[in-house]
Short mmCIF file of C-alpha atoms in Angstrom, two decimals:
data_model
loop_
_atom_site.label_atom_id
_atom_site.label_comp_id
_atom_site.label_asym_id
_atom_site.label_seq_id
_atom_site.Cartn_x
_atom_site.Cartn_y
_atom_site.Cartn_z
CA UNK E 1 10.41 6.01 7.66
CA UNK E 2 6.84 4.74 7.73
CA UNK E 3 3.83 7.02 7.89
CA UNK E 4 0.22 5.97 8.28
CA UNK E 5 -2.02 7.89 5.90
CA UNK E 6 -5.58 6.99 4.95
CA UNK E 7 -5.15 3.37 6.05
CA UNK E 8 -1.96 2.99 4.01
CA UNK E 9 1.52 2.30 5.28
CA UNK E 10 3.72 4.72 3.36
CA UNK E 11 7.34 3.58 3.37
CA UNK E 12 9.76 6.24 2.18
CA UNK E 13 13.52 6.56 2.08
CA UNK E 14 14.32 10.20 1.21
CA UNK E 15 17.91 9.57 2.30
CA UNK E 16 18.20 6.97 -0.52
CA UNK E 17 16.25 8.62 -3.37
CA UNK E 18 13.28 11.00 -3.68
CA UNK E 19 11.33 8.27 -5.49
CA UNK E 20 12.21 5.49 -3.05
CA UNK E 21 8.64 5.10 -1.78
CA UNK E 22 6.16 2.25 -1.62
CA UNK E 23 2.66 2.07 -0.16
CA UNK E 24 1.21 -1.04 1.41
CA UNK E 25 -2.45 -1.67 2.14
CA UNK E 26 -4.26 -4.63 3.58
CA UNK E 27 -7.27 -5.45 1.46
CA UNK E 28 -10.55 -6.93 2.60
CA UNK E 29 -11.68 -9.75 0.37
CA UNK E 30 -13.92 -12.76 0.28
CA UNK E 31 -12.61 -16.04 1.59
CA UNK E 32 -12.17 -18.58 -1.17
CA UNK E 33 -13.44 -22.09 -0.43
CA UNK E 34 -10.91 -24.26 1.39
CA UNK E 35 -11.85 -27.42 -0.52
CA UNK E 36 -8.66 -28.45 -2.31
CA UNK E 37 -9.52 -26.75 -5.60
CA UNK E 38 -7.36 -23.94 -7.02
CA UNK E 39 -9.26 -20.65 -7.30
CA UNK E 40 -8.49 -17.44 -9.21
CA UNK E 41 -7.76 -14.18 -7.41
CA UNK E 42 -10.73 -12.75 -5.49
CA UNK E 43 -11.52 -9.03 -5.59
CA UNK E 44 -10.52 -6.26 -3.23
CA UNK E 45 -13.37 -4.95 -1.07
CA UNK E 46 -11.53 -1.92 0.30
CA UNK E 47 -8.72 -1.44 2.78
CA UNK E 48 -8.81 -2.60 6.37
CA UNK E 49 -8.71 0.40 8.72
CA UNK E 50 -5.35 0.92 10.45
CA UNK E 51 -4.54 2.80 13.66
CA UNK E 52 -1.29 3.51 15.46
CA UNK E 53 -0.77 1.08 18.34
CA UNK E 54 0.57 4.06 20.31
CA UNK E 55 -2.78 5.88 20.05
CA UNK E 56 -4.38 3.15 22.16
CA UNK E 57 -1.39 2.23 24.31
CA UNK E 58 -3.48 2.05 27.48
CA UNK E 59 -6.02 -0.33 25.96
CA UNK E 60 -3.88 -2.78 24.03
CA UNK E 61 -1.92 -5.67 25.56
CA UNK E 62 1.52 -4.75 26.85
CA UNK E 63 3.20 -6.84 24.18
CA UNK E 64 1.46 -4.90 21.43
CA UNK E 65 2.62 -1.60 22.92
CA UNK E 66 6.13 -2.98 23.07
CA UNK E 67 6.03 -4.04 19.42
CA UNK E 68 4.78 -0.65 18.25
CA UNK E 69 3.38 -0.63 14.73
CA UNK E 70 -0.28 -0.56 13.81
CA UNK E 71 -3.52 -2.45 14.52
CA UNK E 72 -6.20 -3.64 12.09
CA UNK E 73 -9.50 -5.48 12.70
CA UNK E 74 -10.47 -8.85 11.23
CA UNK E 75 -13.36 -11.17 11.87
CA UNK E 76 -12.46 -14.73 12.67
CA UNK E 77 -12.03 -16.67 9.40
CA UNK E 78 -11.97 -13.46 7.35
CA UNK E 79 -9.44 -13.31 4.51
CA UNK E 80 -7.07 -10.58 3.36
CA UNK E 81 -4.55 -9.79 0.67
CA UNK E 82 -1.69 -7.34 0.64
CA UNK E 83 -1.37 -4.67 -2.02
CA UNK E 84 2.03 -3.18 -2.88
CA UNK E 85 1.84 0.14 -4.67
CA UNK E 86 5.15 1.36 -6.06
CA UNK E 87 6.04 5.01 -6.57
CA UNK E 88 6.34 6.11 -10.18
CA UNK E 89 9.54 7.96 -11.06
CA UNK E 90 8.42 10.21 -13.91
CA UNK E 91 11.98 10.96 -15.07
CA UNK E 92 12.80 7.29 -15.57
CA UNK E 93 9.37 5.96 -16.43
CA UNK E 94 9.41 3.17 -13.83
CA UNK E 95 8.30 2.44 -10.31
CA UNK E 96 11.13 2.47 -7.76
CA UNK E 97 11.97 -1.21 -7.03
CA UNK E 98 11.65 -2.63 -3.54
CA UNK E 99 12.25 -5.98 -1.90
CA UNK E 100 9.44 -6.68 0.57
CA UNK E 101 9.50 -9.34 3.27
CA UNK E 102 6.19 -10.53 4.68
CA UNK E 103 5.78 -12.77 7.70
CA UNK E 104 2.83 -13.89 9.79
CA UNK E 105 3.57 -14.70 13.40
CA UNK E 106 7.21 -14.17 12.37
CA UNK E 107 7.06 -17.06 9.89
CA UNK E 108 8.05 -15.89 6.43
CA UNK E 109 5.07 -16.22 4.06
CA UNK E 110 7.33 -16.90 1.05
CA UNK E 111 10.02 -19.16 2.49
CA UNK E 112 8.36 -20.67 5.56
CA UNK E 113 11.45 -19.85 7.62
CA UNK E 114 11.60 -17.85 10.83
CA UNK E 115 11.86 -14.07 10.60
CA UNK E 116 15.28 -12.70 9.72
CA UNK E 117 16.34 -9.14 9.11
CA UNK E 118 18.21 -9.44 5.79
CA UNK E 119 17.31 -10.84 2.37
CA UNK E 120 17.99 -14.43 1.38
CA UNK E 121 17.97 -16.42 -1.83
CA UNK E 122 19.39 -19.57 -0.39
CA UNK E 123 18.03 -22.02 0.42
CA UNK E 124 15.20 -20.04 -1.20
CA UNK E 125 14.07 -16.50 -1.92
CA UNK E 126 12.31 -15.07 1.10
CA UNK E 127 10.85 -11.83 -0.27
CA UNK E 128 8.81 -10.43 -3.13
CA UNK E 129 9.94 -7.77 -5.59
CA UNK E 130 7.76 -4.72 -6.15
CA UNK E 131 6.46 -3.54 -8.63
CA UNK E 132 6.66 -6.95 -10.33
CA UNK E 133 4.62 -8.49 -7.51
CA UNK E 134 1.61 -6.21 -7.07
CA UNK E 135 -0.22 -8.43 -4.60
CA UNK E 136 0.34 -11.21 -2.10
CA UNK E 137 -2.71 -13.23 -1.08
CA UNK E 138 -1.21 -15.96 1.03
CA UNK E 139 1.50 -18.51 1.73
CA UNK E 140 3.66 -19.75 -1.14
CA UNK E 141 2.94 -23.49 -0.94
CA UNK E 142 3.65 -24.55 -4.54
CA UNK E 143 4.97 -22.99 -7.69
CA UNK E 144 2.05 -20.85 -8.84
CA UNK E 145 -0.16 -21.68 -5.85
CA UNK E 146 -0.64 -19.92 -2.53
CA UNK E 147 -2.89 -20.69 0.41
CA UNK E 148 -5.01 -17.68 1.30
CA UNK E 149 -4.34 -15.61 4.45
CA UNK E 150 -7.24 -16.35 6.82
CA UNK E 151 -7.55 -14.84 10.31
CA UNK E 152 -7.77 -17.30 13.19
CA UNK E 153 -7.29 -16.86 16.93
CA UNK E 154 -3.88 -17.65 18.30
CA UNK E 155 -3.91 -20.76 20.43
CA UNK E 156 -6.25 -22.89 18.33
CA UNK E 157 -3.45 -24.53 16.39
CA UNK E 158 -4.58 -23.18 13.02
CA UNK E 159 -2.12 -20.37 12.37
CA UNK E 160 1.02 -20.75 10.28
CA UNK E 161 3.02 -19.67 13.29
CA UNK E 162 1.68 -22.49 15.44
CA UNK E 163 1.96 -25.09 12.69
CA UNK E 164 5.57 -24.22 11.80
CA UNK E 165 7.08 -23.14 15.12
CA UNK E 166 4.79 -25.01 17.49
CA UNK E 167 4.27 -21.80 19.48
CA UNK E 168 1.57 -19.15 19.68
CA UNK E 169 3.68 -16.15 20.57
CA UNK E 170 3.53 -13.34 18.06
CA UNK E 171 0.46 -13.36 15.84
CA UNK E 172 -0.16 -10.51 13.43
CA UNK E 173 1.87 -9.62 10.35
CA UNK E 174 5.39 -8.38 10.00
CA UNK E 175 6.46 -6.34 7.00
CA UNK E 176 9.88 -5.04 5.98
CA UNK E 177 10.68 -2.88 2.93
CA UNK E 178 14.15 -2.57 1.42
CA UNK E 179 14.75 -0.14 -1.47
CA UNK E 180 17.06 -0.67 -4.40
CA UNK E 181 20.39 1.13 -4.02
CA UNK E 182 20.27 4.59 -5.54
CA UNK E 183 23.28 4.09 -7.80
CA UNK E 184 21.87 0.78 -9.05
CA UNK E 185 18.46 2.33 -9.72
CA UNK E 186 19.96 5.22 -11.66
CA UNK E 187 22.20 2.91 -13.66
CA UNK E 188 19.52 0.33 -14.45
CA UNK E 189 16.85 2.91 -15.26
CA UNK E 190 18.41 5.95 -16.98
CA UNK E 191 16.41 9.13 -17.44
CA UNK E 192 14.35 8.93 -20.60
CA UNK E 193 12.80 11.77 -22.63
CA UNK E 194 9.07 12.01 -22.06
CA UNK E 195 8.31 11.08 -25.67
CA UNK E 196 9.95 7.70 -25.12
CA UNK E 197 7.91 6.71 -22.12
CA UNK E 198 6.82 3.14 -22.42
CA UNK E 199 4.23 1.16 -20.55
CA UNK E 200 6.68 -1.50 -19.47
CA UNK E 201 5.83 -0.97 -15.84
CA UNK E 202 2.17 -1.19 -15.09
CA UNK E 203 0.93 0.95 -12.23
CA UNK E 204 -1.96 -0.80 -10.61
CA UNK E 205 -3.96 1.27 -8.19
CA UNK E 206 -5.56 -1.89 -6.90
CA UNK E 207 -7.35 -4.99 -8.04
CA UNK E 208 -10.71 -3.68 -9.13
CA UNK E 209 -12.99 -3.40 -6.16
CA UNK E 210 -15.85 -3.72 -5.82
CA UNK E 211 -4.60 -5.48 28.52
CA UNK E 212 -8.10 -6.29 29.45
CA UNK E 213 -8.74 -8.93 26.96
CA UNK E 214 -8.57 -12.65 27.41
CA UNK E 215 -7.46 -13.67 23.91
CA UNK E 216 -6.81 -10.46 22.02
CA UNK E 217 -4.36 -11.69 19.40
CA UNK E 218 -5.21 -13.07 16.02
CA UNK E 219 -2.86 -14.72 13.61
CA UNK E 220 -3.06 -15.70 9.97
CA UNK E 221 -3.61 -19.27 8.91
CA UNK E 222 -3.51 -21.08 5.55
CA UNK E 223 -6.91 -21.16 3.87
CA UNK E 224 -7.98 -22.23 0.40
CA UNK E 225 -5.69 -22.70 -2.56
CA UNK E 226 -5.33 -19.88 -5.05
CA UNK E 227 -3.48 -19.48 -8.33
CA UNK E 228 -0.83 -16.85 -7.68
CA UNK E 229 2.82 -16.85 -8.68
CA UNK E 230 5.56 -15.42 -6.50
CA UNK E 231 8.10 -14.05 -8.94
CA UNK E 232 11.81 -14.66 -8.91
CA UNK E 233 14.03 -11.68 -8.17
CA UNK E 234 15.72 -10.87 -11.48
CA UNK E 235 18.03 -8.27 -9.93
CA UNK E 236 21.30 -8.99 -8.16
CA UNK E 237 21.01 -9.59 -4.45
CA UNK E 238 23.61 -6.87 -4.02
CA UNK E 239 21.30 -4.35 -5.74
CA UNK E 240 19.21 -4.02 -2.58
CA UNK E 241 20.15 -1.36 -0.06
CA UNK E 242 20.26 -3.43 3.12
CA UNK E 243 21.65 -0.46 5.04
CA UNK E 244 18.25 1.18 4.67
CA UNK E 245 15.13 -0.70 5.64
CA UNK E 246 11.95 -0.10 7.58
CA UNK E 247 9.77 -2.66 9.25
CA UNK E 248 6.31 -2.62 10.78
CA UNK E 249 4.44 -4.95 13.12
CA UNK E 250 0.77 -5.20 12.13
CA UNK E 251 -1.37 -6.45 15.01
CA UNK E 252 -4.66 -8.14 14.19
CA UNK E 253 -7.55 -7.51 16.58
CA UNK E 254 -10.74 -9.51 16.33
CA UNK E 255 -13.86 -7.44 15.81
CA UNK E 256 -14.88 -7.36 19.47
CA UNK E 257 -11.40 -6.36 20.64
CA UNK E 258 -11.23 -3.71 17.90
CA UNK E 259 -14.42 -2.13 19.26
CA UNK E 260 -13.03 -2.20 22.79
CA UNK E 261 -9.74 -0.64 21.71
CA UNK E 262 -10.95 2.01 19.31
CA UNK E 263 -14.63 2.46 20.11
CA UNK E 264 -15.29 2.02 16.40
CA UNK E 265 -17.07 -0.71 14.49
CA UNK E 266 -15.01 -2.86 12.11
CA UNK E 267 -15.99 -2.94 8.44
CA UNK E 268 -18.97 -5.06 7.47
CA UNK E 269 -18.63 -8.79 6.97
CA UNK E 270 -17.52 -9.53 3.38
CA UNK E 271 -19.79 -11.62 1.13
CA UNK E 272 -19.18 -15.32 0.83
CA UNK E 273 -17.55 -16.68 -2.31
CA UNK E 274 -20.87 -18.25 -3.25
CA UNK E 275 -22.79 -14.96 -2.89
CA UNK E 276 -20.15 -13.11 -4.87
CA UNK E 277 -20.02 -15.67 -7.64
CA UNK E 278 -23.82 -15.95 -7.85
CA UNK E 279 -24.00 -12.26 -8.75
CA UNK E 280 -21.68 -12.86 -11.70
CA UNK E 281 -18.95 -10.62 -10.29
CA UNK E 282 -15.41 -11.11 -11.61
CA UNK E 283 -12.42 -13.02 -10.35
CA UNK E 284 -8.91 -12.35 -11.61
CA UNK E 285 -5.88 -14.12 -13.04
CA UNK E 286 -2.54 -12.34 -13.19
CA UNK E 287 0.29 -13.28 -15.53
CA UNK E 288 3.88 -12.20 -15.88
CA UNK E 289 6.64 -13.45 -18.15
CA UNK E 290 8.98 -13.67 -15.18
CA UNK E 291 9.77 -17.10 -13.73
CA UNK E 292 7.91 -18.01 -10.57
CA UNK E 293 9.70 -19.46 -7.56
CA UNK E 294 8.91 -22.88 -6.18
CA UNK E 295 6.70 -23.27 -3.16
CA UNK E 296 8.13 -23.72 0.31
CA UNK E 297 8.11 -27.31 1.48
CA UNK E 298 7.63 -26.07 5.04
CA UNK E 299 4.58 -24.09 4.04
CA UNK E 300 3.29 -26.89 1.80
CA UNK E 301 3.32 -29.25 4.80
CA UNK E 302 0.92 -27.03 6.72
CA UNK E 303 -2.66 -28.19 7.01
CA UNK E 304 -5.35 -25.80 5.90
CA UNK E 305 -7.87 -24.39 8.37
CA UNK E 306 -10.59 -26.69 7.01
CA UNK E 307 -8.35 -29.77 7.28
CA UNK E 308 -7.49 -29.04 10.91
CA UNK E 309 -11.12 -28.30 11.66
CA UNK E 310 -12.13 -31.64 10.20
CA UNK E 311 -9.64 -33.45 12.42
CA UNK E 312 -10.96 -31.60 15.45
CA UNK E 313 -14.57 -32.17 14.51
CA UNK E 314 -14.98 -28.40 14.33
CA UNK E 315 -16.29 -26.07 11.63
CA UNK E 316 -13.90 -23.15 11.66
CA UNK E 317 -14.93 -21.96 8.18
CA UNK E 318 -18.67 -21.44 7.85
CA UNK E 319 -20.10 -21.46 4.32
CA UNK E 320 -17.11 -23.20 2.81
CA UNK E 321 -18.85 -24.87 -0.11
CA UNK E 322 -16.96 -24.84 -3.40
CA UNK E 323 -17.86 -22.53 -6.26
CA UNK E 324 -17.14 -22.51 -9.98
CA UNK E 325 -15.90 -19.00 -10.82
CA UNK E 326 -17.84 -17.81 -13.83
CA UNK E 327 -16.22 -14.57 -14.89
CA UNK E 328 -12.42 -14.46 -14.75
CA UNK E 329 -10.57 -11.33 -15.88
CA UNK E 330 -7.11 -11.93 -17.21
CA UNK E 331 -4.50 -9.32 -16.25
CA UNK E 332 -1.03 -9.32 -17.81
CA UNK E 333 1.90 -7.63 -16.13
CA UNK E 334 3.11 -6.00 -19.31
CA UNK E 335 0.15 -4.21 -20.75
CA UNK E 336 1.18 -2.38 -23.87
CA UNK E 337 -0.17 1.03 -24.67
CA UNK E 338 -3.82 0.84 -25.75
CA UNK E 339 -4.14 -2.78 -24.54
CA UNK E 340 -7.09 -3.42 -22.31
CA UNK E 341 -7.71 -6.21 -19.87
CA UNK E 342 -9.74 -9.01 -21.37
CA UNK E 343 -12.54 -11.21 -20.16
CA UNK E 344 -12.09 -14.95 -20.12
CA UNK E 345 -15.45 -15.83 -18.65
CA UNK H 1 10.23 31.49 -4.04
CA UNK H 2 9.93 35.25 -4.53
CA UNK H 3 7.17 35.37 -7.17
CA UNK H 4 3.76 36.69 -6.28
CA UNK H 5 0.64 34.64 -6.91
CA UNK H 6 -0.19 36.43 -10.17
CA UNK H 7 3.36 36.28 -11.49
CA UNK H 8 3.64 32.59 -10.63
CA UNK H 9 0.40 31.68 -12.38
CA UNK H 10 1.32 33.67 -15.47
CA UNK H 11 4.80 32.16 -15.71
CA UNK H 12 3.51 28.62 -15.27
CA UNK H 13 0.64 29.08 -17.72
CA UNK H 14 2.80 30.61 -20.45
CA UNK H 15 5.41 27.86 -20.02
CA UNK H 16 2.70 25.24 -20.52
CA UNK H 17 1.26 27.19 -23.44
CA UNK H 18 4.63 27.11 -25.20
CA UNK H 19 4.87 23.36 -24.62
CA UNK H 20 1.41 22.49 -25.91
CA UNK H 21 -2.16 23.41 -26.53
CA UNK H 22 -4.88 24.63 -24.25
CA UNK H 23 -3.11 27.00 -21.91
CA UNK H 24 -4.10 30.32 -23.43
CA UNK H 25 -5.97 32.57 -21.03
CA UNK H 26 -9.15 31.69 -22.86
CA UNK H 27 -8.49 27.93 -22.82
CA UNK H 28 -7.65 27.85 -19.13
CA UNK H 29 -10.61 30.05 -18.24
CA UNK H 30 -12.92 27.79 -20.17
CA UNK H 31 -11.83 24.71 -18.23
CA UNK H 32 -12.02 26.56 -14.93
CA UNK H 33 -15.47 27.93 -15.74
CA UNK H 34 -14.50 31.56 -15.17
CA UNK H 35 -14.14 34.64 -17.36
CA UNK H 36 -10.87 35.06 -19.30
CA UNK H 37 -10.73 38.69 -18.21
CA UNK H 38 -10.72 37.57 -14.59
CA UNK H 39 -7.65 35.37 -15.14
CA UNK H 40 -5.88 38.24 -16.85
CA UNK H 41 -6.63 40.51 -13.92
CA UNK H 42 -5.42 37.86 -11.45
CA UNK H 43 -2.18 37.47 -13.40
CA UNK H 44 -1.68 41.24 -13.52
CA UNK H 45 -2.66 41.45 -9.85
CA UNK H 46 -5.39 43.94 -10.52
CA UNK H 47 -7.67 41.87 -8.28
CA UNK H 48 -7.09 39.83 -5.14
CA UNK H 49 -6.28 36.11 -5.58
CA UNK H 50 -9.35 33.91 -6.11
CA UNK H 51 -11.12 31.71 -3.57
CA UNK H 52 -9.58 28.54 -2.12
CA UNK H 53 -11.83 26.38 -4.32
CA UNK H 54 -10.71 28.18 -7.49
CA UNK H 55 -7.07 28.00 -6.44
CA UNK H 56 -7.44 24.23 -6.06
CA UNK H 57 -8.83 24.04 -9.60
CA UNK H 58 -6.00 26.22 -10.95
CA UNK H 59 -3.45 24.02 -9.18
CA UNK H 60 -4.95 20.93 -10.76
CA UNK H 61 -4.96 22.47 -14.23
CA UNK H 62 -1.37 23.71 -13.96
CA UNK H 63 -0.04 20.58 -12.24
CA UNK H 64 1.02 22.52 -9.16
CA UNK H 65 0.72 21.77 -5.47
CA UNK H 66 -2.37 23.61 -4.15
CA UNK H 67 -0.63 24.35 -0.84
CA UNK H 68 2.07 26.24 -2.73
CA UNK H 69 -0.49 28.34 -4.59
CA UNK H 70 -2.50 28.96 -1.43
CA UNK H 71 0.63 30.12 0.37
CA UNK H 72 1.48 32.48 -2.50
CA UNK H 73 -2.08 33.80 -2.31
CA UNK H 74 -1.70 34.46 1.41
CA UNK H 75 -4.25 31.80 2.29
CA UNK H 76 -4.33 28.66 4.39
CA UNK H 77 -6.39 25.70 3.25
CA UNK H 78 -9.47 24.94 5.32
CA UNK H 79 -8.17 21.59 6.57
CA UNK H 80 -4.93 23.20 7.79
CA UNK H 81 -6.92 26.01 9.40
CA UNK H 82 -8.89 23.46 11.37
CA UNK H 83 -5.70 21.74 12.50
CA UNK H 84 -4.14 25.02 13.62
CA UNK H 85 -7.30 26.17 15.37
CA UNK H 86 -7.15 23.18 17.68
CA UNK H 87 -3.75 24.26 19.04
CA UNK H 88 -3.01 27.71 17.58
CA UNK H 89 -0.26 28.75 20.00
CA UNK H 90 1.55 25.44 19.75
CA UNK H 91 1.48 25.32 15.96
CA UNK H 92 2.47 28.98 15.58
CA UNK H 93 5.45 28.36 17.82
CA UNK H 94 6.33 25.15 15.97
CA UNK H 95 6.28 26.82 12.57
CA UNK H 96 8.43 29.71 13.83
CA UNK H 97 10.90 27.26 15.31
CA UNK H 98 11.14 25.43 11.98
CA UNK H 99 11.52 28.62 9.93
CA UNK H 100 15.14 28.03 9.04
CA UNK H 101 15.33 24.30 9.56
CA UNK H 102 16.56 22.25 6.57
CA UNK H 103 14.04 19.98 4.83
CA UNK H 104 15.42 16.79 6.36
CA UNK H 105 14.97 18.25 9.84
CA UNK H 106 11.36 19.14 9.07
CA UNK H 107 10.74 15.66 7.69
CA UNK H 108 12.07 14.21 10.92
CA UNK H 109 9.08 15.58 12.86
CA UNK H 110 6.57 13.83 10.59
CA UNK H 111 4.75 11.27 12.64
CA UNK H 112 6.15 7.85 11.94
CA UNK H 113 4.78 4.43 12.70
CA UNK H 114 6.88 3.43 15.68
CA UNK H 115 8.95 0.30 15.39
CA UNK H 116 9.26 -1.23 18.83
CA UNK H 117 10.93 -4.26 20.26
CA UNK H 118 9.82 -7.47 18.52
#
């Protein structure tokens, strides 16, 4: 089941295992320049607010009410990243593993293929594995490179959905969580005495932080390039409990529509990359020893928002000038006890 | 759970004391900022259970759920009180109806994010 608590989607599967839980948040962040350079990970600026679609059923478009799920607000050309927070099983000293599928406009953000219910590894892996993958910032376009999730209105031709499927139907984000089978989890991760707890699974709380509408739906489009690996699933495909899964449709309302629906203001506009960098604030690089998967050719063929804008003679991304990140904090997946994150700046 | 508030606190504290340092009456009282004699009296049930704020601190120190301790103390946390006050008859009836329901049945009434037709 999925509960909405404090702007987090809490997926839990008590019928599978008491620790089979994972929390997902959608993080506000600055938009990296869409200029062809590869940037490090930007910071988190707090979670986007989330509300039940059902709580505003009379004010949202009929299709949103039919989809169910939740609604979040984004400004046009605002960026986001997704944070996966595993649940720590104290008896076994690990976070319960999950396979998570992420799509935008029902186009898979890892594989570039249309939304499907199950998990696939052929022709390519179409999900991320939590807790190994703590964050997803965009579309997997190359090995070790993603293109940042950037909000754009449906219908302008910018979104991944429109570029891949040629249609502007769904918008929003689609998320599905699939837990590891209980018997596999208990076999792979036996109970360990407390004295033997290791720090082989790092628990990140987050990256340090700092019907009446004409065009209500927003989608996500490929923005600037960012260094982020999508890690290969090192478990067996059969380890995942496909009989138990939960999915959620996340609708994206632009700021004006959000006010109309909820009567509340959206969060403030995030700083630009240039403003952030000028203040000497940190960027991040994340490393794991696990092999990264290749990028999706389908996703790699998409044009970025800036490229499409240039062709149209439009400026969809204001303040898009490049920056040279000064301070980059290096984060390793396997921090050993007493190890601290180091500065590379 | 048949223990009273005082018995529960004493059992939990002494278990922790046997496992490590810092859970003597004096050590716990020092961290809570209250008199050791008061904790002893609470454990022996010579005085009424402490305030909600102190119970929250005790729960944190002992690694217990504050709602469990509040229930044992015959109290309801302020946030729950506010929820019940909005619809007291409805919630009283709901809780009575769920009195003997198994845990999975109670969990089923938790509000879920609805998955509709995509």
